[in-house]
Amino acid sequence: MKRIDSSKNELIKQWKKLHKKRGREKSGQFLIEGHHLIEEALRAGIEVHAMIMTEEVILPSSWVVDEGKLVLTTTSVMKELCETESPQGVAAICSLPTDTDLSPQLGKYLLIDRVQDPGNIGTLIRTADAVGLDGVILEKGSVDIYNSKVVRASQGSIFHVPIVKGDLLEWIHEFKRVGVPVFGTALEQASSYSAIQPQKNFALILGNEGEGVNKELLDNSDQNLYIPIYGQAESLNVSVAAGILLYHLRNETF
Amino acid sequence: MKRIDSSKNELIKQWKKLHKKRGREKSGQFLIEGHHLIEEALRAGIEVHAMIMTEEVILPSSWVVDEGKLVLTTTSVMKELCETESPQGVAAICSLPTDTDLSPQLGKYLLIDRVQDPGNIGTLIRTADAVGLDGVILEKGSVDIYNSKVVRASQGSIFHVPIVKGDLLEWIHEFKRVGVPVFGTALEQASSYSAIQPQKNFALILGNEGEGVNKELLDNSDQNLYIPIYGQAESLNVSVAAGILLYHLRNETF
């Protein structure tokens, strides 16, 4: 077991770089904080390089971690390393999973077009997992899903659902080709979602917080849906909208 | 028009205190940032004490603000005053609205039991507004809704829906007395929400992110609902769950 008492330690400096996309890409690693996320990563078979913990922490006996990977540190170094205000006293340095395999076939999918907020992306992935989707496709330029805010908001669901980045227009064409109906979301020239029957297969597109879904994608969907607003709010939060639509589209009997 | 060029100015120091609950309570004021929120506050008839803006900003002509209330400042002072990373260049100091009137009567309501995250509370209020609820009741100890994170996440909906704090158990009894069915949310001893018909009147209870709804409240509801999880996620985000349930319970024809 290693011991690190200073935040100037070279390893701590290196690991802090994992908060940035560049640091993750260079090293092929990412950092996660807290019991729940580490539990989910281990369960998903993610490779752990180092498990960093403060003295008070007792690791669950189900976590099999090589003694050589354990790093004991102080609360203040842990605070320095982690991004949350009150870290739980345990963090792990993990290998970025190699490319996820996802090909267009029958099933249920969420397409995410330029959603900006990492918390929203994480919550979308958590919702996609809860409703049992077969995959999530993010528009190419989207935030990295190993961004710690995405990981935290996903509550570990990034380890459960296949997630890829790609050209959404190409995916839409592919889904239509294999017989998966594609639903956009829009405020104009759209049908109320409640008029649509639950679907065995579907691909739902949700878009940027301010601008919604790109017009070209809407033009290429099979049908566009809206959620009626009965009050004075201008719109719903994108993750809330996703929850309403995904749970409506999913048929309990399938 | 006043001009403030230093963040050490007494007014700026005072206004910064509005980021804390204590500061808001002492002064009876709160601070909002950005065009959209200020627009919503003005529309709701909230009294504005000062409108602070940087030089590049042009106020919409529909905003009627006394010349004497305008304060011109620099981008760096604005950054100091505001909590967002890239302030929009306009902020307003407003009077806290006097107590909202809400009494138990037929209608549609959301009861929020100890939800911690201000962003979640704001999103719950935004969703309650969108679905056209008649009121939101927060458990007594909840975060102040004039907390800037709540205001921002609500996207201005705190100015649209009547929101009060109270003893949720008392409210549940009152709702039942006037004939409003009360639905709790729970993972055990609960019915799948989709088995419930839309309701003309209802009060829905959502609870703390980790612990859910207090058991005593669940014991006193008419019925408790759950949302089925088809994947590996343990649960849904509380605002997402609220969206699914509220849109299901709300009958479009009422």
Coordinates of C-alpha atoms in Angstrom, one line a residue:
Chain A
M1 CA 0.0 0.0 0.0
K2 CA 1.3 3.4 -1.0
R3 CA 1.0 6.5 1.1
I4 CA 0.6 10.1 -0.2
D5 CA 0.5 13.0 2.3
S6 CA 1.2 15.9 0.0
S7 CA -0.9 17.3 -2.8
K8 CA 2.3 18.2 -4.6
N9 CA 3.0 14.5 -5.1
E10 CA 3.6 13.7 -8.8
L11 CA 0.8 11.1 -8.9
I12 CA -1.8 13.5 -7.4
K13 CA -0.7 16.1 -10.0
Q14 CA -1.2 13.6 -12.8
W15 CA -4.5 12.4 -11.5
K16 CA -5.9 15.9 -11.2
K17 CA -5.3 16.2 -14.9
L18 CA -8.0 13.6 -15.4
H19 CA -10.6 16.2 -14.7
K20 CA -9.9 17.5 -18.2
K21 CA -10.7 15.7 -21.4
R22 CA -7.2 16.2 -22.6
G23 CA -5.8 14.6 -19.5
R24 CA -8.1 11.6 -19.9
E25 CA -7.3 11.2 -23.6
K26 CA -3.6 11.4 -23.1
S27 CA -3.5 8.8 -20.3
G28 CA -6.4 6.6 -21.3
Q29 CA -7.7 6.9 -17.7
F30 CA -10.5 8.6 -15.8
L31 CA -11.2 9.3 -12.2
I32 CA -14.4 8.5 -10.3
E33 CA -15.4 9.4 -6.8
G34 CA -17.4 7.8 -4.1
H35 CA -18.6 4.3 -3.2
H36 CA -21.5 4.0 -5.5
L37 CA -19.8 4.9 -8.7
I38 CA -16.7 2.7 -7.9
E39 CA -19.0 -0.2 -7.1
E40 CA -20.8 0.2 -10.5
A41 CA -17.4 0.5 -12.3
L42 CA -16.1 -2.7 -10.6
R43 CA -19.3 -4.5 -11.4
A44 CA -19.0 -3.5 -15.1
G45 CA -15.5 -4.9 -15.2
I46 CA -13.7 -1.6 -15.6
E47 CA -10.0 -1.9 -14.9
V48 CA -8.9 0.0 -11.8
H49 CA -5.3 1.3 -11.7
A50 CA -5.4 2.9 -8.3
M51 CA -7.8 3.1 -5.4
I52 CA -7.2 6.2 -3.3
M53 CA -8.7 6.3 0.2
T54 CA -8.5 8.3 3.4
E55 CA -7.8 6.5 6.7
E56 CA -11.4 6.3 8.0
V57 CA -12.6 4.5 4.9
I58 CA -13.3 0.8 5.0
L59 CA -13.6 -0.8 1.5
P60 CA -16.5 -3.2 1.0
S61 CA -15.3 -6.8 1.2
S62 CA -16.7 -7.5 -2.2
W63 CA -14.2 -5.1 -3.8
V64 CA -11.3 -7.1 -5.0
V65 CA -8.4 -4.7 -5.3
D66 CA -4.7 -5.6 -5.4
E67 CA -2.9 -4.4 -2.3
G68 CA -0.4 -2.7 -4.7
K69 CA -3.1 -0.5 -6.1
L70 CA -4.2 0.9 -2.8
V71 CA -3.2 4.5 -1.9
L72 CA -3.8 5.9 1.5
T73 CA -4.0 9.7 1.7
T74 CA -5.2 12.5 3.9
T75 CA -8.6 14.3 3.8
S76 CA -7.0 17.5 2.5
V77 CA -5.2 15.7 -0.4
M78 CA -8.4 13.9 -1.2
K79 CA -10.2 17.3 -1.3
E80 CA -7.5 18.6 -3.6
L81 CA -7.9 15.5 -5.9
C82 CA -11.7 15.4 -6.0
E83 CA -14.1 17.9 -7.5
T84 CA -17.0 17.4 -5.1
E85 CA -17.3 19.7 -2.1
S86 CA -17.3 16.9 0.4
P87 CA -15.6 13.9 -1.1
Q88 CA -16.6 10.5 0.3
G89 CA -13.0 9.5 1.1
V90 CA -12.6 7.1 -1.8
A91 CA -11.7 7.6 -5.5
A92 CA -10.5 5.3 -8.2
I93 CA -8.3 5.8 -11.3
C94 CA -9.8 3.6 -14.0
S95 CA -9.0 2.7 -17.6
L96 CA -11.2 4.3 -20.2
P97 CA -13.2 1.4 -21.8
T98 CA -12.3 0.7 -25.3
D99 CA -14.8 1.5 -28.0
T100 CA -18.3 0.5 -27.4
D101 CA -20.0 -1.6 -30.1
L102 CA -23.3 -0.4 -31.2
S103 CA -24.9 -1.0 -34.6
P104 CA -28.3 0.0 -35.9
Q105 CA -30.7 -2.8 -35.3
L106 CA -34.2 -3.2 -33.9
G107 CA -34.5 -1.8 -30.4
K108 CA -35.0 1.3 -28.3
Y109 CA -32.6 4.2 -28.6
L110 CA -32.0 7.8 -27.5
L111 CA -30.2 10.3 -29.8
I112 CA -28.8 13.3 -28.0
D113 CA -28.2 16.4 -30.2
R114 CA -25.8 18.9 -28.8
V115 CA -27.1 18.9 -25.2
Q116 CA -24.6 21.2 -23.4
D117 CA -24.9 20.7 -19.7
P118 CA -22.9 17.7 -18.4
G119 CA -25.4 17.2 -15.6
N120 CA -28.2 17.0 -18.2
I121 CA -26.3 14.5 -20.3
G122 CA -25.6 12.3 -17.2
T123 CA -29.3 12.5 -16.2
L124 CA -30.3 11.6 -19.8
I125 CA -28.1 8.5 -19.7
R126 CA -29.5 7.5 -16.2
T127 CA -33.0 7.8 -17.6
A128 CA -32.1 5.8 -20.7
D129 CA -30.7 3.1 -18.4
A130 CA -33.8 3.1 -16.2
V131 CA -36.2 2.7 -19.1
G132 CA -34.0 -0.1 -20.5
L133 CA -32.8 1.4 -23.8
D134 CA -30.5 -0.6 -26.1
G135 CA -28.2 2.4 -26.7
V136 CA -27.5 6.1 -26.6
I137 CA -26.0 8.0 -29.5
L138 CA -24.5 11.4 -28.8
E139 CA -23.8 14.0 -31.6
K140 CA -20.1 14.0 -32.4
G141 CA -19.2 17.3 -30.7
S142 CA -20.9 16.4 -27.4
V143 CA -19.1 16.6 -24.0
D144 CA -17.0 13.5 -23.1
I145 CA -19.1 11.1 -21.0
Y146 CA -16.1 10.5 -18.7
N147 CA -16.3 14.1 -17.6
S148 CA -16.9 13.8 -13.9
K149 CA -20.1 15.7 -13.9
V150 CA -21.6 13.4 -16.5
V151 CA -20.4 10.4 -14.6
R152 CA -21.9 11.7 -11.3
A153 CA -25.2 12.7 -12.8
S154 CA -25.5 9.3 -14.5
Q155 CA -25.1 7.6 -11.1
G156 CA -23.1 4.9 -12.8
S157 CA -25.5 4.3 -15.8
I158 CA -22.6 5.2 -18.2
F159 CA -21.4 1.7 -17.2
H160 CA -24.7 0.0 -18.0
V161 CA -25.9 1.4 -21.4
P162 CA -23.9 1.2 -24.7
I163 CA -23.1 4.8 -25.5
V164 CA -21.4 6.0 -28.8
K165 CA -20.8 9.3 -30.5
G166 CA -21.7 9.7 -34.1
D167 CA -23.3 11.6 -37.0
L168 CA -26.9 11.7 -35.9
L169 CA -28.2 12.1 -39.5
E170 CA -26.5 9.0 -40.5
W171 CA -27.9 7.1 -37.5
I172 CA -31.4 8.3 -38.4
H173 CA -31.0 7.0 -41.9
E174 CA -29.7 3.7 -40.6
F175 CA -32.5 3.3 -38.1
K176 CA -35.1 4.0 -40.7
R177 CA -33.4 1.4 -43.0
V178 CA -33.7 -1.3 -40.4
G179 CA -37.2 -0.4 -39.5
V180 CA -36.8 1.6 -36.3
P181 CA -39.2 4.5 -36.3
V182 CA -37.5 7.8 -35.5
F183 CA -39.2 10.5 -33.4
G184 CA -37.9 14.0 -33.2
T185 CA -39.0 16.5 -30.5
A186 CA -40.1 20.0 -31.6
L187 CA -42.5 22.7 -30.6
E188 CA -43.8 23.3 -34.1
Q189 CA -45.2 21.0 -36.8
A190 CA -45.3 18.2 -34.2
S191 CA -47.9 15.9 -32.7
S192 CA -48.7 15.7 -29.0
Y193 CA -46.7 12.7 -27.7
S194 CA -49.8 11.3 -26.0
A195 CA -51.4 10.7 -29.4
I196 CA -48.6 8.2 -30.2
Q197 CA -49.0 4.6 -29.2
P198 CA -46.2 2.8 -27.3
Q199 CA -43.6 1.3 -29.6
K200 CA -41.7 -1.9 -29.7
N201 CA -38.8 -0.2 -31.5
F202 CA -38.0 3.5 -31.5
A203 CA -35.3 6.1 -31.7
L204 CA -36.1 9.4 -29.9
I205 CA -34.1 12.5 -30.6
L206 CA -33.7 15.2 -27.9
G207 CA -31.8 18.4 -28.5
N208 CA -29.9 21.4 -27.1
E209 CA -31.3 23.1 -24.1
G210 CA -31.9 26.4 -25.8
E211 CA -32.2 25.5 -29.5
G212 CA -33.8 22.1 -29.4
V213 CA -33.1 19.5 -32.1
N214 CA -31.3 20.6 -35.3
K215 CA -33.8 21.3 -38.1
E216 CA -32.1 18.9 -40.6
L217 CA -32.6 16.0 -38.1
L218 CA -36.3 17.0 -37.6
D219 CA -36.8 17.0 -41.3
N220 CA -35.5 13.5 -41.5
S221 CA -37.4 11.9 -38.7
D222 CA -40.6 9.9 -39.2
Q223 CA -42.6 12.1 -36.9
N224 CA -41.9 14.9 -34.4
L225 CA -43.5 15.1 -31.0
Y226 CA -44.1 17.8 -28.4
I227 CA -45.1 17.7 -24.8
P228 CA -48.0 20.1 -24.1
I229 CA -47.3 23.0 -21.7
Y230 CA -50.4 23.7 -19.6
G231 CA -48.8 26.5 -17.4
Q232 CA -46.6 29.5 -18.0
A233 CA -43.2 27.7 -18.3
E234 CA -41.7 28.1 -21.7
S235 CA -40.4 24.5 -21.8
L236 CA -39.3 21.5 -19.8
N237 CA -35.8 20.6 -18.7
V238 CA -34.4 18.3 -21.4
S239 CA -34.0 15.3 -19.0
V240 CA -37.5 15.7 -17.7
A241 CA -38.8 15.8 -21.3
A242 CA -36.8 12.7 -22.0
G243 CA -38.3 10.9 -19.0
I244 CA -41.9 11.7 -20.0
L245 CA -41.4 10.7 -23.7
L246 CA -39.3 7.5 -23.1
Y247 CA -41.7 6.2 -20.4
H248 CA -44.6 6.9 -22.7
L249 CA -43.0 5.3 -25.8
R250 CA -41.9 2.2 -24.0
N251 CA -44.6 -0.4 -23.9
E252 CA -44.7 -2.3 -20.6
T253 CA -45.7 -5.4 -22.4
F254 CA -42.7 -5.6 -24.7
Chain B
M1 CA -28.0 56.5 -13.4
K2 CA -25.3 55.3 -10.9
R3 CA -21.9 54.1 -11.8
I4 CA -20.0 51.5 -9.8
D5 CA -16.4 50.6 -10.9
S6 CA -15.1 48.8 -7.9
S7 CA -16.2 45.6 -6.3
K8 CA -15.3 47.1 -3.0
N9 CA -18.2 49.5 -3.4
E10 CA -20.6 49.2 -0.4
L11 CA -23.7 48.4 -2.5
I12 CA -21.9 45.6 -4.3
K13 CA -20.8 44.2 -0.9
Q14 CA -24.4 44.4 0.3
W15 CA -25.8 42.8 -2.8
K16 CA -23.3 39.9 -2.7
K17 CA -24.8 39.0 0.7
L18 CA -28.0 38.2 -1.2
H19 CA -26.4 34.9 -2.3
K20 CA -27.0 33.7 1.3
K21 CA -30.3 33.0 2.8
R22 CA -29.4 35.2 5.8
G23 CA -28.7 38.1 3.6
R24 CA -32.0 37.8 1.8
E25 CA -34.0 37.5 5.0
K26 CA -32.3 40.5 6.6
S27 CA -32.8 42.8 3.6
G28 CA -36.0 41.4 2.3
Q29 CA -34.4 41.3 -1.2
F30 CA -33.0 38.8 -3.6
L31 CA -30.8 38.9 -6.7
I32 CA -31.5 37.5 -10.1
E33 CA -29.2 37.3 -13.1
G34 CA -29.8 37.3 -16.8
H35 CA -32.5 38.6 -19.2
H36 CA -34.9 35.7 -19.0
L37 CA -35.3 35.7 -15.3
I38 CA -35.6 39.4 -15.0
E39 CA -38.2 39.4 -17.7
E40 CA -40.2 36.8 -15.8
A41 CA -39.8 38.7 -12.5
L42 CA -41.0 42.0 -14.1
R43 CA -43.9 40.2 -15.7
A44 CA -44.9 38.8 -12.4
G45 CA -44.9 42.3 -10.9
I46 CA -41.9 41.7 -8.6
E47 CA -40.6 45.1 -7.3
V48 CA -37.1 45.9 -8.6
H49 CA -34.8 48.0 -6.5
A50 CA -31.8 48.2 -8.7
M51 CA -31.0 47.0 -12.3
I52 CA -27.3 46.5 -12.7
M53 CA -25.8 46.3 -16.1
T54 CA -22.6 46.4 -18.0
E55 CA -22.0 48.9 -20.8
E56 CA -22.7 46.6 -23.8
V57 CA -26.1 45.6 -22.5
I58 CA -29.2 47.1 -24.1
L59 CA -32.3 46.7 -22.0
P60 CA -35.4 45.5 -23.8
S61 CA -37.7 48.5 -24.4
S62 CA -40.6 46.6 -22.7
W63 CA -38.7 46.9 -19.3
V64 CA -40.0 49.9 -17.5
V65 CA -37.2 50.8 -15.0
D66 CA -36.7 54.1 -13.3
E67 CA -33.6 55.9 -14.4
G68 CA -32.7 56.2 -10.7
K69 CA -32.6 52.5 -10.3
L70 CA -30.1 51.8 -13.1
V71 CA -26.6 51.0 -12.1
L72 CA -23.8 50.8 -14.7
T73 CA -20.8 48.7 -13.9
T74 CA -17.8 46.9 -15.4
T75 CA -17.6 43.3 -16.5
S76 CA -15.3 42.4 -13.7
V77 CA -17.6 43.9 -11.0
M78 CA -20.5 42.0 -12.6
K79 CA -18.5 38.8 -12.4
E80 CA -17.8 39.5 -8.8
L81 CA -21.5 40.1 -8.1
C82 CA -22.9 37.2 -10.0
E83 CA -22.6 33.5 -9.3
T84 CA -22.7 32.2 -12.8
E85 CA -19.4 31.6 -14.6
S86 CA -20.3 33.9 -17.6
P87 CA -22.9 36.4 -16.4
Q88 CA -25.1 37.8 -19.1
G89 CA -24.3 41.4 -18.1
V90 CA -27.5 42.2 -16.3
A91 CA -28.7 41.5 -12.8
A92 CA -31.6 42.9 -10.7
I93 CA -32.1 43.4 -7.0
C94 CA -35.7 42.6 -6.2
S95 CA -38.1 42.6 -3.2
L96 CA -38.9 39.2 -1.8
P97 CA -42.6 38.6 -2.5
T98 CA -44.8 38.7 0.6
D99 CA -46.3 35.4 1.7
T100 CA -48.0 33.4 -1.0
D101 CA -51.6 32.4 -0.3
L102 CA -52.4 28.8 -0.8
S103 CA -55.1 26.9 0.9
P104 CA -56.2 23.3 0.5
Q105 CA -58.9 23.0 -2.1
L106 CA -59.6 21.0 -5.2
G107 CA -56.8 21.1 -7.7
K108 CA -53.4 19.6 -8.7
Y109 CA -50.5 19.9 -6.3
L110 CA -46.9 18.8 -5.8
L111 CA -45.6 18.1 -2.3
I112 CA -41.8 18.1 -2.0
D113 CA -40.3 16.2 1.0
R114 CA -36.8 17.2 1.9
V115 CA -35.3 17.3 -1.6
Q116 CA -31.8 18.6 -1.1
D117 CA -30.3 19.8 -4.3
P118 CA -31.3 23.3 -5.2
G119 CA -31.1 22.4 -8.9
N120 CA -33.6 19.6 -8.4
I121 CA -36.0 21.9 -6.5
G122 CA -35.9 24.5 -9.3
T123 CA -36.5 21.8 -11.9
L124 CA -39.4 20.4 -9.9
I125 CA -41.0 23.8 -9.8
R126 CA -40.4 24.3 -13.5
T127 CA -42.1 21.0 -14.2
A128 CA -45.0 21.8 -11.8
D129 CA -45.5 25.0 -13.8
A130 CA -45.3 23.3 -17.2
V131 CA -47.9 20.8 -16.2
G132 CA -50.1 23.6 -14.8
L133 CA -50.3 22.7 -11.1
D134 CA -52.2 24.9 -8.7
G135 CA -49.5 24.9 -6.1
V136 CA -46.2 23.5 -4.7
I137 CA -45.7 22.7 -1.0
L138 CA -42.2 22.3 0.3
E139 CA -41.5 20.6 3.6
K140 CA -40.6 23.2 6.2
G141 CA -36.8 22.6 6.4
S142 CA -36.3 22.9 2.6
V143 CA -33.9 25.2 0.9
D144 CA -35.1 28.8 0.3
I145 CA -36.6 29.1 -3.2
Y146 CA -34.9 32.5 -3.7
N147 CA -31.5 30.6 -3.5
S148 CA -30.0 31.6 -6.9
K149 CA -29.6 28.0 -8.0
V150 CA -33.3 27.3 -7.4
V151 CA -34.3 30.4 -9.3
R152 CA -32.0 29.6 -12.2
A153 CA -33.1 25.9 -12.5
S154 CA -36.8 27.0 -12.2
Q155 CA -36.2 29.2 -15.3
G156 CA -38.6 31.8 -13.8
S157 CA -41.3 29.3 -12.8
I158 CA -41.0 30.4 -9.1
F159 CA -42.8 33.5 -10.3
H160 CA -45.6 31.5 -11.9
V161 CA -46.7 28.9 -9.4
P162 CA -47.9 29.5 -5.8
I163 CA -45.2 28.0 -3.6
V164 CA -45.4 27.6 0.2
K165 CA -43.6 25.8 3.0
G166 CA -45.4 23.8 5.5
D167 CA -45.9 20.6 7.5
L168 CA -46.6 18.1 4.7
L169 CA -48.5 15.7 7.1
E170 CA -50.9 18.5 7.9
W171 CA -51.3 19.3 4.2
I172 CA -52.0 15.6 3.4
H173 CA -54.8 15.5 5.9
E174 CA -56.2 18.8 4.6
F175 CA -56.1 17.5 1.0
K176 CA -57.8 14.3 1.9
R177 CA -60.5 16.3 3.9
V178 CA -61.3 18.4 0.8
G179 CA -61.4 15.4 -1.5
V180 CA -58.0 15.6 -3.2
P181 CA -56.5 12.1 -3.5
V182 CA -52.9 12.0 -2.2
F183 CA -50.3 9.9 -4.0
G184 CA -47.0 9.0 -2.4
T185 CA -44.0 7.6 -4.3
A186 CA -42.2 4.6 -3.0
L187 CA -40.3 1.5 -4.2
E188 CA -42.2 -1.0 -1.9
Q189 CA -45.8 -1.6 -1.2
A190 CA -46.7 0.7 -4.2
S191 CA -48.6 0.3 -7.5
S192 CA -47.1 0.9 -10.9
Y193 CA -48.1 4.5 -11.8
S194 CA -49.4 3.3 -15.2
A195 CA -52.1 1.3 -13.5
I196 CA -53.5 4.7 -12.2
Q197 CA -56.0 6.6 -14.2
P198 CA -55.4 10.4 -14.8
Q199 CA -57.0 12.5 -12.1
K200 CA -58.9 15.7 -12.1
N201 CA -57.5 16.5 -8.6
F202 CA -54.4 15.1 -7.0
A203 CA -51.5 15.8 -4.7
L204 CA -48.3 14.0 -5.5
I205 CA -45.5 13.6 -3.0
L206 CA -41.9 13.3 -4.1
G207 CA -39.0 12.9 -1.6
N208 CA -35.4 13.2 -0.8
E209 CA -32.8 12.1 -3.5
G210 CA -31.4 9.3 -1.3
E211 CA -34.1 8.4 1.1
G212 CA -37.3 9.0 -0.8
V213 CA -40.5 10.1 0.9
N214 CA -40.7 10.0 4.7
K215 CA -42.5 6.8 5.9
E216 CA -45.0 8.7 7.9
L217 CA -46.2 10.6 4.9
L218 CA -46.4 7.4 2.8
D219 CA -48.5 5.8 5.6
N220 CA -50.9 8.7 5.3
S221 CA -51.3 8.9 1.5
D222 CA -54.2 7.3 -0.3
Q223 CA -52.0 5.3 -2.5
N224 CA -48.3 5.0 -3.3
L225 CA -46.9 4.8 -6.8
Y226 CA -43.6 3.6 -8.3
I227 CA -42.1 3.9 -11.7
P228 CA -40.8 0.6 -13.1
I229 CA -37.1 0.3 -13.8
Y230 CA -36.4 -1.8 -16.8
G231 CA -32.6 -1.5 -16.9
Q232 CA -29.8 -1.5 -14.3
A233 CA -30.3 2.0 -12.9
E234 CA -31.3 2.0 -9.2
S235 CA -33.6 4.9 -9.5
L236 CA -34.6 7.9 -11.6
N237 CA -33.6 11.5 -10.8
V238 CA -36.3 13.1 -8.7
S239 CA -37.3 15.7 -11.3
V240 CA -37.4 13.2 -14.0
A241 CA -39.7 11.0 -11.9
A242 CA -41.9 14.0 -11.2
G243 CA -42.2 14.7 -14.9
I244 CA -43.3 11.2 -15.7
L245 CA -45.8 11.0 -12.9
L246 CA -47.2 14.5 -13.2
Y247 CA -47.8 14.2 -17.0
H248 CA -49.3 10.8 -16.4
L249 CA -51.7 12.0 -13.7
R250 CA -52.7 15.1 -15.4
N251 CA -55.7 14.4 -17.7
E252 CA -55.5 16.3 -20.9
T253 CA -59.2 16.7 -21.0
F254 CA -59.5 18.4 -17.6

